[in-house]
Amino acid sequence: QVQLVESGGGLVQVGGSLRLSCTASGIPFSASAIGWHRRVPGNQRDLVAAVSAGERTEYGDSVKGRFTISRDNAKNTAYLQMNSLKPEDTAVYYCQSGDWFSVVRGERGSWGQGTQVTVSS
């Protein structure tokens, strides 16, 4: 059974930092790409960051230079370090696993339940 569990969301002030974690089970984690996406109610889900099995990374334009994605294959866990947070980063953040192209496009694959990030001004 595939399971992706996000954690680390919460309420933070503008300019603060959070680190999200995504712990996976039931997948060949080290061979999988992992992505973080976010959705604001009423909007589409957008790519935040993705990391391939070979640790190639891709970032959404709005988070470049502020967010860093990483992975620890020994722990079956991927991380999203979010710095210099802005109110527009407020969203539900979802973790996804799959092949690289599916993860970058936010298609197919397996998804977590999401974790809320709220940035207050």
XYZ file of C-alpha atoms in Angstrom:
121
model
C 0.000 0.000 0.000
C 1.438 3.321 -1.087
C 1.380 6.043 1.509
C 2.833 9.548 1.492
C 2.548 11.502 4.721
C 3.315 15.211 4.875
C 4.149 17.042 8.062
C 5.621 20.331 9.179
C 2.958 22.739 8.053
C 1.572 25.440 10.282
C 1.274 29.154 10.900
C 4.315 31.365 10.438
C 4.909 35.088 10.155
C 6.099 36.832 7.025
C 9.813 36.304 6.571
C 9.837 33.156 8.659
C 10.772 29.602 7.759
C 9.205 26.171 7.782
C 10.426 22.746 6.798
C 7.962 20.285 5.348
C 8.603 16.553 5.379
C 7.161 13.840 3.182
C 7.668 10.288 4.390
C 6.836 7.536 1.944
C 6.087 3.840 2.213
C 5.101 1.224 -0.323
C 7.140 2.771 -3.153
C 10.702 2.318 -4.409
C 11.611 5.630 -2.836
C 15.211 5.913 -4.015
C 14.087 5.281 -7.594
C 11.193 7.744 -7.465
C 10.985 11.424 -8.202
C 9.349 13.443 -5.452
C 7.508 16.685 -5.911
C 5.883 19.326 -3.786
C 2.839 21.092 -5.163
C 0.530 23.644 -3.614
C -3.046 24.709 -4.067
C -4.890 27.812 -2.986
C -8.686 27.316 -2.832
C -10.180 28.182 -6.194
C -6.868 27.935 -8.002
C -5.074 25.153 -9.786
C -2.385 23.099 -8.134
C 1.089 24.406 -8.971
C 4.523 22.841 -8.844
C 6.628 24.165 -5.998
C 9.677 21.921 -6.319
C 10.702 18.502 -7.545
C 13.711 16.258 -7.053
C 14.541 13.301 -9.257
C 16.017 9.985 -8.205
C 19.342 11.367 -9.383
C 18.777 14.583 -7.372
C 18.077 16.825 -10.315
C 15.861 19.640 -9.045
C 13.188 21.896 -10.508
C 11.508 24.879 -8.856
C 8.493 27.023 -9.516
C 9.464 30.555 -10.502
C 7.861 32.124 -7.434
C 9.954 30.107 -4.964
C 13.367 30.078 -6.625
C 16.044 31.251 -4.231
C 13.764 30.849 -1.212
C 12.796 27.164 -1.133
C 15.049 24.103 -1.251
C 13.972 20.534 -1.899
C 16.051 17.615 -0.686
C 15.740 13.915 -0.039
C 17.084 11.324 2.359
C 16.722 7.921 0.780
C 17.776 6.148 3.966
C 14.709 7.628 5.683
C 12.339 7.442 2.687
C 11.750 11.125 3.300
C 11.827 14.266 1.198
C 11.993 17.767 2.588
C 10.983 21.229 1.511
C 12.859 23.982 3.319
C 10.908 27.201 2.945
C 12.608 30.478 3.843
C 11.604 34.129 3.514
C 7.961 33.125 3.491
C 5.400 35.502 2.005
C 1.601 35.705 2.424
C 1.211 34.411 -1.133
C 2.906 31.164 -0.068
C -0.204 30.363 1.957
C -1.652 27.156 0.533
C -2.128 23.447 1.085
C 1.121 21.707 0.174
C 1.003 18.222 -1.308
C 3.732 15.650 -1.755
C 3.770 13.503 -4.883
C 5.862 10.527 -5.996
C 6.255 9.120 -9.470
C 8.429 9.366 -12.530
C 10.145 12.668 -13.229
C 7.848 13.962 -15.962
C 4.680 13.056 -14.056
C 5.974 14.783 -10.928
C 7.001 17.959 -12.746
C 3.588 18.095 -14.438
C 1.711 17.105 -11.279
C 0.052 14.196 -13.020
C -0.653 10.620 -11.956
C 1.688 9.131 -9.359
C 0.840 8.916 -5.684
C -0.178 11.808 -3.480
C -0.222 12.682 0.176
C -3.169 14.225 1.976
C -1.638 17.697 2.131
C -0.485 20.007 4.875
C -1.629 23.587 5.419
C 0.901 26.397 5.407
C -0.341 29.810 6.476
C 1.875 32.897 6.330
C 0.515 35.822 8.331
C 1.401 39.426 7.676
